[in-house]
Amino acid sequence: MAASDAQNGVSSIRHAFGNVLAFFILLLIGVLAFSIRLFSVIKYESVIHEFDPYFNYRVTQFLTKNGIYDFWNWFDDRTWYPLGRVIGGTVYPGLTLTAGTLWWILNSLNIPLSVETVCVFTAPIFSAFASWATYLLTKEVKGAGAGLTAAVLLAMVPSYISRSVAGSYDNEAVAIFALIFTFYLYIKTLNTGSLFYATLNSIAYFYMVCSWGGYTFIINLIPMHVLLCIVTGRYSSRLYIAYAPLVVLGTLLASLVPVVGFNAVMTSEHFASFLVFIIIHVVALVYYIKGVLSPKMFKVAVALVVSVGLMLCYGGSTYSIGSIKPNKGMEWKKFKSVRSFLTSLLCDSTYASKYIPIIASVSEHQPPTWPSYFMDINVLAFLVPAGIIVRLMLVLAPAACILSGIALSQAFDVFTRSIKLQLPSLSDHSQVDAGVASPESVVPNDSVKMDKSEDTSKERTSKKSKKKEKEPVEKPLSKSQIKKRLLVLPLETSVIAIILLVLLGAFYVVHSVWAAAEAYSAPSIVLTSHSHDGLHVFDDFREAYAWLSHNTEVDDKVASWWDYGYQTTAMANRTVIVDNNTWNNTHIATVGTAMSSPEKAAWEIFHSLDVKYVLVVFGGLVGYPSDDINKFLWMVRIGGGVFPHIKEPDYLRDGQYRIDSMGTPTMLNCLMYKLSYYRFVETDGKAFDRVRRTEIGKKYFKLTHFEEVFTTHHWMVRIYKLKPPKNRIRGKTKKSKSKTSSKPASKRKGLKRNPF
Amino acid sequence: MARSSSKDAQDLFRALWSAYAATPTNLKIIDLYVIFAVFTAAIQVVYMALVGSFPFNSFLSGVLSCVGTAVLAVCLRIQVNKENKEFKDLAPERAFADFVLCNLVLHLVIMNFLG
């Protein structure tokens, strides 16, 4: 008795020690997750990255300046000119509100951080939260050891790092945390069956809906799980409590978010959850009646319900065959839309690219190559049994982390246990001694093993009942020892396996740190390149935007391809025609058409849009590959999709896209070519394009309707001004032209040019 | 055949009724509450079908508040039911507190959504 008391004391101390240790490990994981994402700040500077984050940054600035009410009602007239954009109703507000709240709290604590700093560091902070949420989730599923392993893996998984380095201020930064946390709360509700957690779950779901369009993953995955549980006969009332309130509350909360609104009940993404909601009610009723009635009576009830149901179905179908024929088309359409949704979501991204070029032109929607799959998940790919869309990789990453966390910790468990049992020092002690010394470590392990297939509720009960188990410890112990003997692996094998696992882990860490430092921390607004004569920094984008904000009127409109829309509005504070929120295909097609038209037609299009400046990105001088010439075919395709006089074959020579002397005349005369290569020959005398690795086709030409006003240091951004419309005198000159020689005409032309 | 099946059905209903009569009163009260909520939802749906769903958010919040109330009450019923072995260690007071909290959240959201 006394011995068991002492044992209890030892085990509780050990538990307390374990908890403290776990807490510190978690703290360190948080620090790791935060600091591994700071490479971008250290290597470059504390700036917002890429394109979308600039928009989010601008919205956050507006929020902190004008308050939440103005934010909801914000109609932005500085973009999509002349249409404008209702920002409050078309943006997922979660990220902005989070960062705004952070900034507000810090400022009211008299910590004067700028909005930009808060925005830059939001993503690392939330990735720390995400790894803690992973710990909670995995702990709920499999136990603390697996939880810690999964948290470490998630803190470093490259695919998540790529979207959440410091400065990458995008929706995914907070959404992954929300995703994992929602799943954690769902599992927690499932295990406890408490309405309290169900409420928290729907609130977490609300946060997820606020922050990312990817919330549809949750609202489709959870019903799938529920359906699977029902089909495999694992329905329990806890499942009902976890699911039914989530659907009702979640749907209501989701429709509170303006960008979702009635879509929460109207679109096909959400129908699965409603269907399962109905099914679970039927199943719950059936289970209830089954519990109430005797088995024989239940059979009768089933027979009755089935026969009545069949009769109703028969009647209904005979009735509907007569009357609802025209509806069938609609049904088919519905089915088609659901199918298209599924295909576009799950595997076949070619569907979208076939019909809507603009979707295909976004690289995120393209299927990842196997190298990128390996790059993003790395070692974990071996531990997870796995064409997905790139964006799905991000959602896949937490799942991969959790699965491989479980796998790793289980493997370590098995190997260390077999080593422990076989080490001579331990086994030399008497069997009884070993039996007394290690029940704590054995009993939980075995219980973990056993309920591999069961829900974790069993584990909780086993934890609770552990004290009870200790008194009759002799019998199960001998049994478990036999079992242990069976599970034991040879000593050498397990040692080697552990070494290999550690090596694998080390390889993963090295790869992740390398990926974080080299591959994913480039802000893409500042570029660097290493060459034999040292490090080069290309800061042309900010140079150009600064020029725009200093040298143009506040209300001037700047046209560029949509990639640079967000940056132009955020950094130069000028009105743009199209931007990265590609909501209006026609408008983008207009700009694409202008870029692919000859100069005069382009000038007319731009002039009709009130454009003052045209901005093109050109990488030919320094070899920056993602410039406008390389994107040009997309402009042609998107433009041609709406305006059929733009034909892609006109720009291709024998199906090849080329800008050298073999290029087609349409290509060499279009606006994009001219604006990119204007005066390019003056740089090296040969006009050698370093991206396309060729000399350009047309070297010497003049611009008639545009005028170069600014070109950045490395020629990466070139800004042109539209010349003002010609005076009406032109009609007169034409008349006089027939009479007089060309001299006065050219003189007049010169006069016209002068005033500006 | 027909007679035997109808007799079976009668037996069934009798068995159902007798089984239900044995449930405690508080559970019966909850059942009444659930039926009332579902009935209210049905009335709203019928009204929508007759008149039209123009203020769609009002319709939605009305129906969903009824459905939500019913669902939460069913959850409460599951939790306080003594025959449910899964919730042995959940005190009925705790279950009721959770129920009230969940309802509060639900109706706050609905008030927000009613517009």
mmCIF file with all atom_site columns, N, CA, C and O in Angstrom, chain A residues 29-73:
data_model
loop_
_atom_site.group_PDB
_atom_site.id
_atom_site.type_symbol
_atom_site.label_atom_id
_atom_site.label_alt_id
_atom_site.label_comp_id
_atom_site.label_asym_id
_atom_site.label_entity_id
_atom_site.label_seq_id
_atom_site.pdbx_PDB_ins_code
_atom_site.Cartn_x
_atom_site.Cartn_y
_atom_site.Cartn_z
_atom_site.occupancy
_atom_site.B_iso_or_equiv
_atom_site.pdbx_formal_charge
_atom_site.auth_seq_id
_atom_site.auth_comp_id
_atom_site.auth_asym_id
_atom_site.auth_atom_id
_atom_site.pdbx_PDB_model_num
ATOM 1   N N  . ILE A 1 29 ? 9.326   25.954 -29.376 1.00 0.00 ? 29 ILE A N  1
ATOM 2   C CA . ILE A 1 29 ? 8.781   25.753 -30.728 1.00 0.00 ? 29 ILE A CA 1
ATOM 3   C C  . ILE A 1 29 ? 8.220   27.061 -31.256 1.00 0.00 ? 29 ILE A C  1
ATOM 4   O O  . ILE A 1 29 ? 8.417   27.426 -32.417 1.00 0.00 ? 29 ILE A O  1
ATOM 5   N N  . GLY A 1 30 ? 7.527   27.776 -30.375 1.00 0.00 ? 30 GLY A N  1
ATOM 6   C CA . GLY A 1 30 ? 6.970   29.070 -30.787 1.00 0.00 ? 30 GLY A CA 1
ATOM 7   C C  . GLY A 1 30 ? 8.078   30.017 -31.223 1.00 0.00 ? 30 GLY A C  1
ATOM 8   O O  . GLY A 1 30 ? 7.992   30.674 -32.259 1.00 0.00 ? 30 GLY A O  1
ATOM 9   N N  . VAL A 1 31 ? 9.148   30.063 -30.408 1.00 0.00 ? 31 VAL A N  1
ATOM 10  C CA . VAL A 1 31 ? 10.277  30.937 -30.748 1.00 0.00 ? 31 VAL A CA 1
ATOM 11  C C  . VAL A 1 31 ? 10.883  30.518 -32.077 1.00 0.00 ? 31 VAL A C  1
ATOM 12  O O  . VAL A 1 31 ? 11.191  31.347 -32.931 1.00 0.00 ? 31 VAL A O  1
ATOM 13  N N  . LEU A 1 32 ? 11.005  29.195 -32.244 1.00 0.00 ? 32 LEU A N  1
ATOM 14  C CA . LEU A 1 32 ? 11.576  28.681 -33.496 1.00 0.00 ? 32 LEU A CA 1
ATOM 15  C C  . LEU A 1 32 ? 10.717  29.074 -34.684 1.00 0.00 ? 32 LEU A C  1
ATOM 16  O O  . LEU A 1 32 ? 11.213  29.588 -35.692 1.00 0.00 ? 32 LEU A O  1
ATOM 17  N N  . ALA A 1 33 ? 9.397   28.848 -34.537 1.00 0.00 ? 33 ALA A N  1
ATOM 18  C CA . ALA A 1 33 ? 8.496   29.163 -35.643 1.00 0.00 ? 33 ALA A CA 1
ATOM 19  C C  . ALA A 1 33 ? 8.564   30.641 -35.982 1.00 0.00 ? 33 ALA A C  1
ATOM 20  O O  . ALA A 1 33 ? 8.496   31.036 -37.146 1.00 0.00 ? 33 ALA A O  1
ATOM 21  N N  . PHE A 1 34 ? 8.696   31.475 -34.942 1.00 0.00 ? 34 PHE A N  1
ATOM 22  C CA . PHE A 1 34 ? 8.757   32.913 -35.185 1.00 0.00 ? 34 PHE A CA 1
ATOM 23  C C  . PHE A 1 34 ? 10.069  33.287 -35.852 1.00 0.00 ? 34 PHE A C  1
ATOM 24  O O  . PHE A 1 34 ? 10.089  34.001 -36.847 1.00 0.00 ? 34 PHE A O  1
ATOM 25  N N  . SER A 1 35 ? 11.178  32.752 -35.305 1.00 0.00 ? 35 SER A N  1
ATOM 26  C CA . SER A 1 35 ? 12.468  33.278 -35.748 1.00 0.00 ? 35 SER A CA 1
ATOM 27  C C  . SER A 1 35 ? 12.912  32.677 -37.078 1.00 0.00 ? 35 SER A C  1
ATOM 28  O O  . SER A 1 35 ? 13.696  33.301 -37.782 1.00 0.00 ? 35 SER A O  1
ATOM 29  N N  . ILE A 1 36 ? 12.426  31.494 -37.423 1.00 0.00 ? 36 ILE A N  1
ATOM 30  C CA . ILE A 1 36 ? 12.844  30.929 -38.712 1.00 0.00 ? 36 ILE A CA 1
ATOM 31  C C  . ILE A 1 36 ? 12.265  31.766 -39.854 1.00 0.00 ? 36 ILE A C  1
ATOM 32  O O  . ILE A 1 36 ? 12.747  31.719 -40.979 1.00 0.00 ? 36 ILE A O  1
ATOM 33  N N  . ARG A 1 37 ? 11.258  32.556 -39.547 1.00 0.00 ? 37 ARG A N  1
ATOM 34  C CA . ARG A 1 37 ? 10.620  33.362 -40.586 1.00 0.00 ? 37 ARG A CA 1
ATOM 35  C C  . ARG A 1 37 ? 11.192  34.764 -40.671 1.00 0.00 ? 37 ARG A C  1
ATOM 36  O O  . ARG A 1 37 ? 10.677  35.595 -41.408 1.00 0.00 ? 37 ARG A O  1
ATOM 37  N N  . LEU A 1 38 ? 12.228  35.040 -39.880 1.00 0.00 ? 38 LEU A N  1
ATOM 38  C CA . LEU A 1 38 ? 12.775  36.393 -39.881 1.00 0.00 ? 38 LEU A CA 1
ATOM 39  C C  . LEU A 1 38 ? 13.929  36.567 -40.862 1.00 0.00 ? 38 LEU A C  1
ATOM 40  O O  . LEU A 1 38 ? 14.496  37.646 -40.944 1.00 0.00 ? 38 LEU A O  1
ATOM 41  N N  . PHE A 1 39 ? 14.273  35.499 -41.575 1.00 0.00 ? 39 PHE A N  1
ATOM 42  C CA . PHE A 1 39 ? 15.386  35.625 -42.527 1.00 0.00 ? 39 PHE A CA 1
ATOM 43  C C  . PHE A 1 39 ? 15.171  36.770 -43.496 1.00 0.00 ? 39 PHE A C  1
ATOM 44  O O  . PHE A 1 39 ? 16.106  37.465 -43.866 1.00 0.00 ? 39 PHE A O  1
ATOM 45  N N  . SER A 1 40 ? 13.922  36.950 -43.907 1.00 0.00 ? 40 SER A N  1
ATOM 46  C CA . SER A 1 40 ? 13.663  38.004 -44.897 1.00 0.00 ? 40 SER A CA 1
ATOM 47  C C  . SER A 1 40 ? 13.974  39.374 -44.321 1.00 0.00 ? 40 SER A C  1
ATOM 48  O O  . SER A 1 40 ? 14.483  40.245 -45.027 1.00 0.00 ? 40 SER A O  1
ATOM 49  N N  . VAL A 1 41 ? 13.664  39.556 -43.031 1.00 0.00 ? 41 VAL A N  1
ATOM 50  C CA . VAL A 1 41 ? 13.954  40.858 -42.429 1.00 0.00 ? 41 VAL A CA 1
ATOM 51  C C  . VAL A 1 41 ? 15.455  41.046 -42.284 1.00 0.00 ? 41 VAL A C  1
ATOM 52  O O  . VAL A 1 41 ? 15.990  42.132 -42.524 1.00 0.00 ? 41 VAL A O  1
ATOM 53  N N  . ILE A 1 42 ? 16.143  39.951 -41.923 1.00 0.00 ? 42 ILE A N  1
ATOM 54  C CA . ILE A 1 42 ? 17.588  40.071 -41.704 1.00 0.00 ? 42 ILE A CA 1
ATOM 55  C C  . ILE A 1 42 ? 18.313  40.264 -43.034 1.00 0.00 ? 42 ILE A C  1
ATOM 56  O O  . ILE A 1 42 ? 19.184  41.112 -43.169 1.00 0.00 ? 42 ILE A O  1
ATOM 57  N N  . LYS A 1 43 ? 17.915  39.461 -44.021 1.00 0.00 ? 43 LYS A N  1
ATOM 58  C CA . LYS A 1 43 ? 18.647  39.534 -45.281 1.00 0.00 ? 43 LYS A CA 1
ATOM 59  C C  . LYS A 1 43 ? 18.280  40.760 -46.105 1.00 0.00 ? 43 LYS A C  1
ATOM 60  O O  . LYS A 1 43 ? 19.089  41.286 -46.839 1.00 0.00 ? 43 LYS A O  1
ATOM 61  N N  . TYR A 1 44 ? 17.013  41.168 -46.001 1.00 0.00 ? 44 TYR A N  1
ATOM 62  C CA . TYR A 1 44 ? 16.614  42.343 -46.774 1.00 0.00 ? 44 TYR A CA 1
ATOM 63  C C  . TYR A 1 44 ? 16.300  43.465 -45.802 1.00 0.00 ? 44 TYR A C  1
ATOM 64  O O  . TYR A 1 44 ? 17.181  44.094 -45.269 1.00 0.00 ? 44 TYR A O  1
ATOM 65  N N  . GLU A 1 45 ? 15.045  43.693 -45.554 1.00 0.00 ? 45 GLU A N  1
ATOM 66  C CA . GLU A 1 45 ? 14.672  44.687 -44.564 1.00 0.00 ? 45 GLU A CA 1
ATOM 67  C C  . GLU A 1 45 ? 13.226  44.436 -44.205 1.00 0.00 ? 45 GLU A C  1
ATOM 68  O O  . GLU A 1 45 ? 12.594  43.544 -44.758 1.00 0.00 ? 45 GLU A O  1
ATOM 69  N N  . SER A 1 46 ? 12.711  45.207 -43.303 1.00 0.00 ? 46 SER A N  1
ATOM 70  C CA . SER A 1 46 ? 11.348  44.973 -42.843 1.00 0.00 ? 46 SER A CA 1
ATOM 71  C C  . SER A 1 46 ? 10.362  45.611 -43.818 1.00 0.00 ? 46 SER A C  1
ATOM 72  O O  . SER A 1 46 ? 9.879   46.712 -43.607 1.00 0.00 ? 46 SER A O  1
ATOM 73  N N  . VAL A 1 47 ? 10.105  44.899 -44.900 1.00 0.00 ? 47 VAL A N  1
ATOM 74  C CA . VAL A 1 47 ? 9.153   45.413 -45.888 1.00 0.00 ? 47 VAL A CA 1
ATOM 75  C C  . VAL A 1 47 ? 8.046   44.398 -46.122 1.00 0.00 ? 47 VAL A C  1
ATOM 76  O O  . VAL A 1 47 ? 8.194   43.217 -45.853 1.00 0.00 ? 47 VAL A O  1
ATOM 77  N N  . ILE A 1 48 ? 6.947   44.903 -46.666 1.00 0.00 ? 48 ILE A N  1
ATOM 78  C CA . ILE A 1 48 ? 5.862   44.023 -47.104 1.00 0.00 ? 48 ILE A CA 1
ATOM 79  C C  . ILE A 1 48 ? 6.288   43.384 -48.420 1.00 0.00 ? 48 ILE A C  1
ATOM 80  O O  . ILE A 1 48 ? 6.936   44.023 -49.244 1.00 0.00 ? 48 ILE A O  1
ATOM 81  N N  . HIS A 1 49 ? 5.916   42.136 -48.600 1.00 0.00 ? 49 HIS A N  1
ATOM 82  C CA . HIS A 1 49 ? 6.376   41.405 -49.778 1.00 0.00 ? 49 HIS A CA 1
ATOM 83  C C  . HIS A 1 49 ? 5.350   41.438 -50.901 1.00 0.00 ? 49 HIS A C  1
ATOM 84  O O  . HIS A 1 49 ? 4.176   41.651 -50.668 1.00 0.00 ? 49 HIS A O  1
ATOM 85  N N  . GLU A 1 50 ? 5.839   41.129 -52.076 1.00 0.00 ? 50 GLU A N  1
ATOM 86  C CA . GLU A 1 50 ? 5.007   40.739 -53.200 1.00 0.00 ? 50 GLU A CA 1
ATOM 87  C C  . GLU A 1 50 ? 3.837   41.675 -53.494 1.00 0.00 ? 50 GLU A C  1
ATOM 88  O O  . GLU A 1 50 ? 3.955   42.868 -53.324 1.00 0.00 ? 50 GLU A O  1
ATOM 89  N N  . PHE A 1 51 ? 2.722   41.085 -53.909 1.00 0.00 ? 51 PHE A N  1
ATOM 90  C CA . PHE A 1 51 ? 1.636   41.903 -54.459 1.00 0.00 ? 51 PHE A CA 1
ATOM 91  C C  . PHE A 1 51 ? 0.446   42.017 -53.514 1.00 0.00 ? 51 PHE A C  1
ATOM 92  O O  . PHE A 1 51 ? 0.129   43.102 -53.045 1.00 0.00 ? 51 PHE A O  1
ATOM 93  N N  . ASP A 1 52 ? -0.216  40.913 -53.254 1.00 0.00 ? 52 ASP A N  1
ATOM 94  C CA . ASP A 1 52 ? -1.406  40.963 -52.409 1.00 0.00 ? 52 ASP A CA 1
ATOM 95  C C  . ASP A 1 52 ? -1.153  41.587 -51.036 1.00 0.00 ? 52 ASP A C  1
ATOM 96  O O  . ASP A 1 52 ? -1.988  42.330 -50.541 1.00 0.00 ? 52 ASP A O  1
ATOM 97  N N  . PRO A 1 53 ? -0.035  41.261 -50.410 1.00 0.00 ? 53 PRO A N  1
ATOM 98  C CA . PRO A 1 53 ? 0.199   41.872 -49.104 1.00 0.00 ? 53 PRO A CA 1
ATOM 99  C C  . PRO A 1 53 ? 0.150   43.395 -49.143 1.00 0.00 ? 53 PRO A C  1
ATOM 100 O O  . PRO A 1 53 ? -0.244  44.008 -48.150 1.00 0.00 ? 53 PRO A O  1
ATOM 101 N N  . TYR A 1 54 ? 0.519   43.991 -50.284 1.00 0.00 ? 54 TYR A N  1
ATOM 102 C CA . TYR A 1 54 ? 0.458   45.448 -50.337 1.00 0.00 ? 54 TYR A CA 1
ATOM 103 C C  . TYR A 1 54 ? -0.963  45.945 -50.247 1.00 0.00 ? 54 TYR A C  1
ATOM 104 O O  . TYR A 1 54 ? -1.242  46.971 -49.633 1.00 0.00 ? 54 TYR A O  1
ATOM 105 N N  . PHE A 1 55 ? -1.869  45.209 -50.842 1.00 0.00 ? 55 PHE A N  1
ATOM 106 C CA . PHE A 1 55 ? -3.273  45.584 -50.738 1.00 0.00 ? 55 PHE A CA 1
ATOM 107 C C  . PHE A 1 55 ? -3.741  45.448 -49.293 1.00 0.00 ? 55 PHE A C  1
ATOM 108 O O  . PHE A 1 55 ? -4.376  46.353 -48.743 1.00 0.00 ? 55 PHE A O  1
ATOM 109 N N  . ASN A 1 56 ? -3.402  44.311 -48.671 1.00 0.00 ? 56 ASN A N  1
ATOM 110 C CA . ASN A 1 56 ? -3.815  44.113 -47.282 1.00 0.00 ? 56 ASN A CA 1
ATOM 111 C C  . ASN A 1 56 ? -3.254  45.207 -46.400 1.00 0.00 ? 56 ASN A C  1
ATOM 112 O O  . ASN A 1 56 ? -3.917  45.686 -45.481 1.00 0.00 ? 56 ASN A O  1
ATOM 113 N N  . TYR A 1 57 ? -2.019  45.578 -46.697 1.00 0.00 ? 57 TYR A N  1
ATOM 114 C CA . TYR A 1 57 ? -1.373  46.634 -45.923 1.00 0.00 ? 57 TYR A CA 1
ATOM 115 C C  . TYR A 1 57 ? -2.128  47.953 -46.079 1.00 0.00 ? 57 TYR A C  1
ATOM 116 O O  . TYR A 1 57 ? -2.393  48.656 -45.115 1.00 0.00 ? 57 TYR A O  1
ATOM 117 N N  . ARG A 1 58 ? -2.532  48.225 -47.313 1.00 0.00 ? 58 ARG A N  1
ATOM 118 C CA . ARG A 1 58 ? -3.249  49.467 -47.564 1.00 0.00 ? 58 ARG A CA 1
ATOM 119 C C  . ARG A 1 58 ? -4.599  49.460 -46.837 1.00 0.00 ? 58 ARG A C  1
ATOM 120 O O  . ARG A 1 58 ? -5.002  50.459 -46.241 1.00 0.00 ? 58 ARG A O  1
ATOM 121 N N  . VAL A 1 59 ? -5.283  48.311 -46.862 1.00 0.00 ? 59 VAL A N  1
ATOM 122 C CA . VAL A 1 59 ? -6.566  48.215 -46.173 1.00 0.00 ? 59 VAL A CA 1
ATOM 123 C C  . VAL A 1 59 ? -6.369  48.392 -44.676 1.00 0.00 ? 59 VAL A C  1
ATOM 124 O O  . VAL A 1 59 ? -7.159  49.072 -44.003 1.00 0.00 ? 59 VAL A O  1
ATOM 125 N N  . THR A 1 60 ? -5.290  47.805 -44.142 1.00 0.00 ? 60 THR A N  1
ATOM 126 C CA . THR A 1 60 ? -5.033  47.950 -42.714 1.00 0.00 ? 60 THR A CA 1
ATOM 127 C C  . THR A 1 60 ? -4.768  49.401 -42.354 1.00 0.00 ? 60 THR A C  1
ATOM 128 O O  . THR A 1 60 ? -5.243  49.891 -41.323 1.00 0.00 ? 60 THR A O  1
ATOM 129 N N  . GLN A 1 61 ? -4.007  50.070 -43.230 1.00 0.00 ? 61 GLN A N  1
ATOM 130 C CA . GLN A 1 61 ? -3.768  51.492 -42.988 1.00 0.00 ? 61 GLN A CA 1
ATOM 131 C C  . GLN A 1 61 ? -5.081  52.258 -42.930 1.00 0.00 ? 61 GLN A C  1
ATOM 132 O O  . GLN A 1 61 ? -5.303  53.081 -42.039 1.00 0.00 ? 61 GLN A O  1
ATOM 133 N N  . PHE A 1 62 ? -5.954  51.944 -43.877 1.00 0.00 ? 62 PHE A N  1
ATOM 134 C CA . PHE A 1 62 ? -7.250  52.629 -43.904 1.00 0.00 ? 62 PHE A CA 1
ATOM 135 C C  . PHE A 1 62 ? -8.015  52.342 -42.628 1.00 0.00 ? 62 PHE A C  1
ATOM 136 O O  . PHE A 1 62 ? -8.624  53.239 -42.031 1.00 0.00 ? 62 PHE A O  1
ATOM 137 N N  . LEU A 1 63 ? -7.984  51.086 -42.199 1.00 0.00 ? 63 LEU A N  1
ATOM 138 C CA . LEU A 1 63 ? -8.719  50.685 -40.999 1.00 0.00 ? 63 LEU A CA 1
ATOM 139 C C  . LEU A 1 63 ? -8.208  51.420 -39.777 1.00 0.00 ? 63 LEU A C  1
ATOM 140 O O  . LEU A 1 63 ? -8.994  51.958 -38.981 1.00 0.00 ? 63 LEU A O  1
ATOM 141 N N  . THR A 1 64 ? -6.875  51.492 -39.632 1.00 0.00 ? 64 THR A N  1
ATOM 142 C CA . THR A 1 64 ? -6.348  52.133 -38.436 1.00 0.00 ? 64 THR A CA 1
ATOM 143 C C  . THR A 1 64 ? -6.570  53.641 -38.477 1.00 0.00 ? 64 THR A C  1
ATOM 144 O O  . THR A 1 64 ? -6.659  54.274 -37.446 1.00 0.00 ? 64 THR A O  1
ATOM 145 N N  . LYS A 1 65 ? -6.676  54.179 -39.666 1.00 0.00 ? 65 LYS A N  1
ATOM 146 C CA . LYS A 1 65 ? -6.840  55.627 -39.764 1.00 0.00 ? 65 LYS A CA 1
ATOM 147 C C  . LYS A 1 65 ? -8.308  56.032 -39.596 1.00 0.00 ? 65 LYS A C  1
ATOM 148 O O  . LYS A 1 65 ? -8.625  56.981 -38.905 1.00 0.00 ? 65 LYS A O  1
ATOM 149 N N  . ASN A 1 66 ? -9.218  55.263 -40.240 1.00 0.00 ? 66 ASN A N  1
ATOM 150 C CA . ASN A 1 66 ? -10.602 55.718 -40.308 1.00 0.00 ? 66 ASN A CA 1
ATOM 151 C C  . ASN A 1 66 ? -11.571 54.958 -39.421 1.00 0.00 ? 66 ASN A C  1
ATOM 152 O O  . ASN A 1 66 ? -12.730 55.316 -39.329 1.00 0.00 ? 66 ASN A O  1
ATOM 153 N N  . GLY A 1 67 ? -11.131 53.883 -38.836 1.00 0.00 ? 67 GLY A N  1
ATOM 154 C CA . GLY A 1 67 ? -12.039 53.154 -37.956 1.00 0.00 ? 67 GLY A CA 1
ATOM 155 C C  . GLY A 1 67 ? -12.838 52.100 -38.687 1.00 0.00 ? 67 GLY A C  1
ATOM 156 O O  . GLY A 1 67 ? -12.901 52.062 -39.910 1.00 0.00 ? 67 GLY A O  1
ATOM 157 N N  . ILE A 1 68 ? -13.487 51.262 -37.889 1.00 0.00 ? 68 ILE A N  1
ATOM 158 C CA . ILE A 1 68 ? -14.096 50.061 -38.438 1.00 0.00 ? 68 ILE A CA 1
ATOM 159 C C  . ILE A 1 68 ? -15.331 50.367 -39.278 1.00 0.00 ? 68 ILE A C  1
ATOM 160 O O  . ILE A 1 68 ? -15.584 49.728 -40.287 1.00 0.00 ? 68 ILE A O  1
ATOM 161 N N  . TYR A 1 69 ? -16.093 51.388 -38.925 1.00 0.00 ? 69 TYR A N  1
ATOM 162 C CA . TYR A 1 69 ? -17.338 51.642 -39.663 1.00 0.00 ? 69 TYR A CA 1
ATOM 163 C C  . TYR A 1 69 ? -17.051 52.137 -41.064 1.00 0.00 ? 69 TYR A C  1
ATOM 164 O O  . TYR A 1 69 ? -17.674 51.708 -42.023 1.00 0.00 ? 69 TYR A O  1
ATOM 165 N N  . ASP A 1 70 ? -16.073 53.042 -41.146 1.00 0.00 ? 70 ASP A N  1
ATOM 166 C CA . ASP A 1 70 ? -15.676 53.497 -42.482 1.00 0.00 ? 70 ASP A CA 1
ATOM 167 C C  . ASP A 1 70 ? -15.087 52.363 -43.303 1.00 0.00 ? 70 ASP A C  1
ATOM 168 O O  . ASP A 1 70 ? -15.225 52.314 -44.516 1.00 0.00 ? 70 ASP A O  1
ATOM 169 N N  . PHE A 1 71 ? -14.452 51.455 -42.581 1.00 0.00 ? 71 PHE A N  1
ATOM 170 C CA . PHE A 1 71 ? -13.848 50.315 -43.275 1.00 0.00 ? 71 PHE A CA 1
ATOM 171 C C  . PHE A 1 71 ? -14.925 49.448 -43.925 1.00 0.00 ? 71 PHE A C  1
ATOM 172 O O  . PHE A 1 71 ? -14.805 49.056 -45.084 1.00 0.00 ? 71 PHE A O  1
ATOM 173 N N  . TRP A 1 72 ? -16.009 49.191 -43.207 1.00 0.00 ? 72 TRP A N  1
ATOM 174 C CA . TRP A 1 72 ? -17.068 48.368 -43.803 1.00 0.00 ? 72 TRP A CA 1
ATOM 175 C C  . TRP A 1 72 ? -17.689 49.046 -45.013 1.00 0.00 ? 72 TRP A C  1
ATOM 176 O O  . TRP A 1 72 ? -18.114 48.401 -45.951 1.00 0.00 ? 72 TRP A O  1
ATOM 177 N N  . ASN A 1 73 ? -17.757 50.375 -44.966 1.00 0.00 ? 73 ASN A N  1
ATOM 178 C CA . ASN A 1 73 ? -18.435 51.099 -46.041 1.00 0.00 ? 73 ASN A CA 1
ATOM 179 C C  . ASN A 1 73 ? -17.471 51.637 -47.086 1.00 0.00 ? 73 ASN A C  1
ATOM 180 O O  . ASN A 1 73 ? -17.854 52.486 -47.887 1.00 0.00 ? 73 ASN A O  1
#
